[in-house]
CSV table of C-alpha atoms in Angstrom, one decimal:
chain,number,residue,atom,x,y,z
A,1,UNK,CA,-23.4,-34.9,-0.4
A,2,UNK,CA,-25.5,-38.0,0.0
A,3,UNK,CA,-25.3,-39.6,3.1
A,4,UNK,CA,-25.7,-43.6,3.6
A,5,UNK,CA,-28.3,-42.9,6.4
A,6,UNK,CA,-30.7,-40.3,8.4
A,7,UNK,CA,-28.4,-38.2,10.3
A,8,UNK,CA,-28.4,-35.6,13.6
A,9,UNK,CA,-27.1,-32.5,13.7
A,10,UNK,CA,-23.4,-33.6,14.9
A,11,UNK,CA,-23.9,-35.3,11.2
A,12,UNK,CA,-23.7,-39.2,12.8
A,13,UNK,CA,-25.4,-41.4,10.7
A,14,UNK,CA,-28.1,-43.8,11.9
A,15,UNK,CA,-29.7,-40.8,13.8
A,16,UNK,CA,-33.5,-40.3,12.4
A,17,UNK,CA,-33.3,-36.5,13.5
A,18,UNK,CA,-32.6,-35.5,9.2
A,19,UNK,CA,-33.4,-37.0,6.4
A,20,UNK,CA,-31.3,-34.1,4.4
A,21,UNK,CA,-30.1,-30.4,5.4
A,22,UNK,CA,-29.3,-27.1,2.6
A,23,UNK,CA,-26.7,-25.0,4.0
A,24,UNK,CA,-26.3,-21.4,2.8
A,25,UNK,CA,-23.1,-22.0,1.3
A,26,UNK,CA,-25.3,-24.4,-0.8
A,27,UNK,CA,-24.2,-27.9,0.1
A,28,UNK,CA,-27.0,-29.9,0.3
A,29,UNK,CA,-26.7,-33.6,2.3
A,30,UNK,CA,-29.7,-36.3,1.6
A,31,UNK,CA,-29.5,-39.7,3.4
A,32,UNK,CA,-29.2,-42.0,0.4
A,33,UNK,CA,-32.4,-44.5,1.7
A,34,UNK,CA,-35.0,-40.8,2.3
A,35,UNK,CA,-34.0,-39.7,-1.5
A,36,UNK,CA,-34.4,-43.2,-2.6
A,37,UNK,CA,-38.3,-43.5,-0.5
A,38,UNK,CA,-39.1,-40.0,-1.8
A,39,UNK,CA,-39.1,-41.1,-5.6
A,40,UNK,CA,-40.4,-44.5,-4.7
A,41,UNK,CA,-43.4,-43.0,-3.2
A,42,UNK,CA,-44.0,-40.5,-5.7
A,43,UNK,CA,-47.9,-40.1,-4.7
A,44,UNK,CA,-46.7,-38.6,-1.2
A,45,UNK,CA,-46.0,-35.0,-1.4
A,46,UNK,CA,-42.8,-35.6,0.7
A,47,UNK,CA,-39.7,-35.3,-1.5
A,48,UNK,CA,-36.4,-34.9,0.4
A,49,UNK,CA,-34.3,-33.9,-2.7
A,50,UNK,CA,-36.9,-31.3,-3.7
A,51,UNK,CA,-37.5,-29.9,-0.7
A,52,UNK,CA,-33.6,-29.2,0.4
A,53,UNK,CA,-32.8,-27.5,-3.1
A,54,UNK,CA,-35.9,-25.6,-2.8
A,55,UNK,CA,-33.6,-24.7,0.1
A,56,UNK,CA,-31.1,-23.3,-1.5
A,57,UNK,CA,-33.6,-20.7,-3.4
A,58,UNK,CA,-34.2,-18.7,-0.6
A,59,UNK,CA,-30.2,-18.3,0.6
A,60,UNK,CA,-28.5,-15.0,-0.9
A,61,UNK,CA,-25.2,-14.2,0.0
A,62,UNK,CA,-25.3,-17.0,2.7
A,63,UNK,CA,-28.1,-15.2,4.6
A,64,UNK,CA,-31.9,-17.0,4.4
A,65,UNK,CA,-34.6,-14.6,3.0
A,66,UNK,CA,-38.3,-14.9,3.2
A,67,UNK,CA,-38.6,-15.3,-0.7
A,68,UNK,CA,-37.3,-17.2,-3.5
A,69,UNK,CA,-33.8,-15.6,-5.8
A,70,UNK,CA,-34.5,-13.5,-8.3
A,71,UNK,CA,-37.9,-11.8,-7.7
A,72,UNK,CA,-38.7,-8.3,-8.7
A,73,UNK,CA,-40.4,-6.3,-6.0
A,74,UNK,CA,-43.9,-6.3,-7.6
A,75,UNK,CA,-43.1,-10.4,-7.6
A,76,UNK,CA,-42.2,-10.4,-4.2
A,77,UNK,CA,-45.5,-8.6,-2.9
A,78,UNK,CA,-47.4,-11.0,-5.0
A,79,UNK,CA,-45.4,-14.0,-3.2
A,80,UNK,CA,-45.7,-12.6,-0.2
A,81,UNK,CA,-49.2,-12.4,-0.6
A,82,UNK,CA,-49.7,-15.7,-1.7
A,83,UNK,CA,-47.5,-17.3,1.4
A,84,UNK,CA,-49.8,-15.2,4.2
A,85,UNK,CA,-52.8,-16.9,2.4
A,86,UNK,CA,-51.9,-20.4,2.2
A,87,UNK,CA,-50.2,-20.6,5.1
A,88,UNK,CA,-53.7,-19.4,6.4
A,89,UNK,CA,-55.2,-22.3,5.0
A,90,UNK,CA,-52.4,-24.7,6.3
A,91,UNK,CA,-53.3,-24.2,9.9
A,92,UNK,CA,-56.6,-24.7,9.2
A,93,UNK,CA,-56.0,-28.1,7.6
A,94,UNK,CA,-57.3,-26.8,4.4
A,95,UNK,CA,-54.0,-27.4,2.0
A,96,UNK,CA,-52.4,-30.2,0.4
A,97,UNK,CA,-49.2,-28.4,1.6
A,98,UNK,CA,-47.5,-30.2,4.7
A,99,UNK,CA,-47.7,-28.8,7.8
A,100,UNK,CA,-44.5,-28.5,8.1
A,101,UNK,CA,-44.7,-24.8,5.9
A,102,UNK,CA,-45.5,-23.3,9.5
A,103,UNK,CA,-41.9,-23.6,10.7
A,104,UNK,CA,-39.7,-20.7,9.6
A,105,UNK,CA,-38.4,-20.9,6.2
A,106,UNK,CA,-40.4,-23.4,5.1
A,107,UNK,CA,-43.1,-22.7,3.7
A,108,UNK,CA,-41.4,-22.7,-0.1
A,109,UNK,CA,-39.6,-26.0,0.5
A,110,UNK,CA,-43.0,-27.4,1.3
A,111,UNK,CA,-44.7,-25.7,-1.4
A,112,UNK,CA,-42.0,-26.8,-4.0
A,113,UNK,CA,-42.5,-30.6,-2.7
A,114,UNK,CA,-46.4,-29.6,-3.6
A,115,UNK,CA,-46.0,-28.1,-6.8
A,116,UNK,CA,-43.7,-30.8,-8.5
A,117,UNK,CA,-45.6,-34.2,-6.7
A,118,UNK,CA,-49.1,-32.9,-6.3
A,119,UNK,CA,-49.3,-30.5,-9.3
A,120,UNK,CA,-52.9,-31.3,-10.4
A,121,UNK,CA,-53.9,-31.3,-6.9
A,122,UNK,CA,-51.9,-27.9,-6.6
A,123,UNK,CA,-53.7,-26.6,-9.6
A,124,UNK,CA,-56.8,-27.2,-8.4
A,125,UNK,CA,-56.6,-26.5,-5.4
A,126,UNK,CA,-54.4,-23.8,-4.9
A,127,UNK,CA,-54.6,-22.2,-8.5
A,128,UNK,CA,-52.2,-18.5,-7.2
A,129,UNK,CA,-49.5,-21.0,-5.5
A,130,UNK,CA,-49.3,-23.0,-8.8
A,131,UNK,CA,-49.7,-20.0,-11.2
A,132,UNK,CA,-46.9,-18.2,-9.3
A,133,UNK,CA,-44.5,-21.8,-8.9
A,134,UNK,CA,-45.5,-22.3,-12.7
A,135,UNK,CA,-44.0,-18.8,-13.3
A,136,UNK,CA,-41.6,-19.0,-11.0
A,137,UNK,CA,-39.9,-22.3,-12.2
A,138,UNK,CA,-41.1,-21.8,-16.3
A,139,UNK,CA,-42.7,-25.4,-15.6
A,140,UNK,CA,-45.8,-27.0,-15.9
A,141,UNK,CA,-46.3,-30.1,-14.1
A,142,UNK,CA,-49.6,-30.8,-13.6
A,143,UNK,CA,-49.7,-30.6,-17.6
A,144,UNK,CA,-47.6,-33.4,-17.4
A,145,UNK,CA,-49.6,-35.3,-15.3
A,146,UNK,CA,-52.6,-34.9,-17.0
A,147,UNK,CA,-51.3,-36.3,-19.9
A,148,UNK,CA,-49.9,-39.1,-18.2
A,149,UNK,CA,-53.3,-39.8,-16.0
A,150,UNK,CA,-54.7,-40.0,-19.7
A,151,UNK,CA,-52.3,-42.2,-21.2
A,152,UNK,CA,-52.5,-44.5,-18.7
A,153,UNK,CA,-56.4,-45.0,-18.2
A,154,UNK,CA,-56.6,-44.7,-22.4
C-alpha cells in the first residue's frame, strides 16, 4: 500500500512516527514522499522500500523469526554467527550498518538497506555480511557499482 504521507500506528497520515510498516501477512505500507527521498538519496544507506520487504523475509507463517526464509540449518548457524558479530561491531560504532540493527528484528532490514546502497562499502568492510547477503539474494551489487564508479570517472 503506498501511503500519501508518514503515518502513526492508528495509520493517520501526517504523523512522522513511520515512514513504512511489513506486516506478517505481508502487506507492506510506504509513505509515498520516504520511498520517493530514499531513491533520491541513493548515497544514504536509508532505503524505506528495502528495508520493509527485507521485512517480509523473516515472517513465516505470520510469525517473525530471527533469520531470513529459506535457510538450511548449517546456513542459519552461519547467519547467526554473522548477526552476533556485526551487531557487535554496531554498538561500537564500528559498521556502516544503521544503528537501528539493535532493535529486535532488525538487524536484516538494516543489513539489506546496507548491502544493496553501500555494497562496496559492505564488501569491504564487512566481507561475511556481504558474502552471505550475496549468497543469500544470488546478487552482486557492489559489482555493479564498481563498474559504474569506473564508467563514470573513465
Amino acid at each position: 500500500l503506498l501511503y500519501p504521507d508518514n503515518f502513526d500506528r492508528d495509520y493517520r497520515f501526517g504523523r512522522s512516527e513511520l515512514a513504512g510498516q511489513a506486516h506478517v501477512w505481508g502487506t507492506v505500507i510506504l509513505s509515498v514522499p520516504s520511498l520517493r527521498r530514499s531513491f533520491a538519496y541513493s548515497e544514504d544507506p536509508y532505503h524505506v522500500g528495502l528495508h520493509e520487504f527485507a521485512h517480509l523475509l523473516t515472517f513465516n507463517r505470520g510469525q517473525h523469526i530471527s533469520v531470513p526464509v529459506g535457510l538450511p540449518p548449517a546456513q542459519i548457524q552461519l547467519w547467526e554467527a554473522i548477526q552476533a558479530h556485526e551487531l557487535t561491531r554496531v554498538v561500537r560504532g564500528e559498521s556502516i550498518v544503521d544503528g537501528y540493527a539493535l532493535q529486535p528484528s532488525e538487524f536484516f532490514p538494516c543489513a539489506v538497506e546496507a548491502f544493496f546502497q553501500k555494497p562496496v562499502e559492505l564488501r569491504d568492510g564487512h566481507r561475511r555480511l556481504y558474502q552471505f547477503l550475496s549468497r543469500y539474494f544470488r546478487q552482486h551489487p557492489a559489482l555493479w557499482e564498481s563498474r559504474l564508479r569506473a564508467r563514470s570517472s573513465g
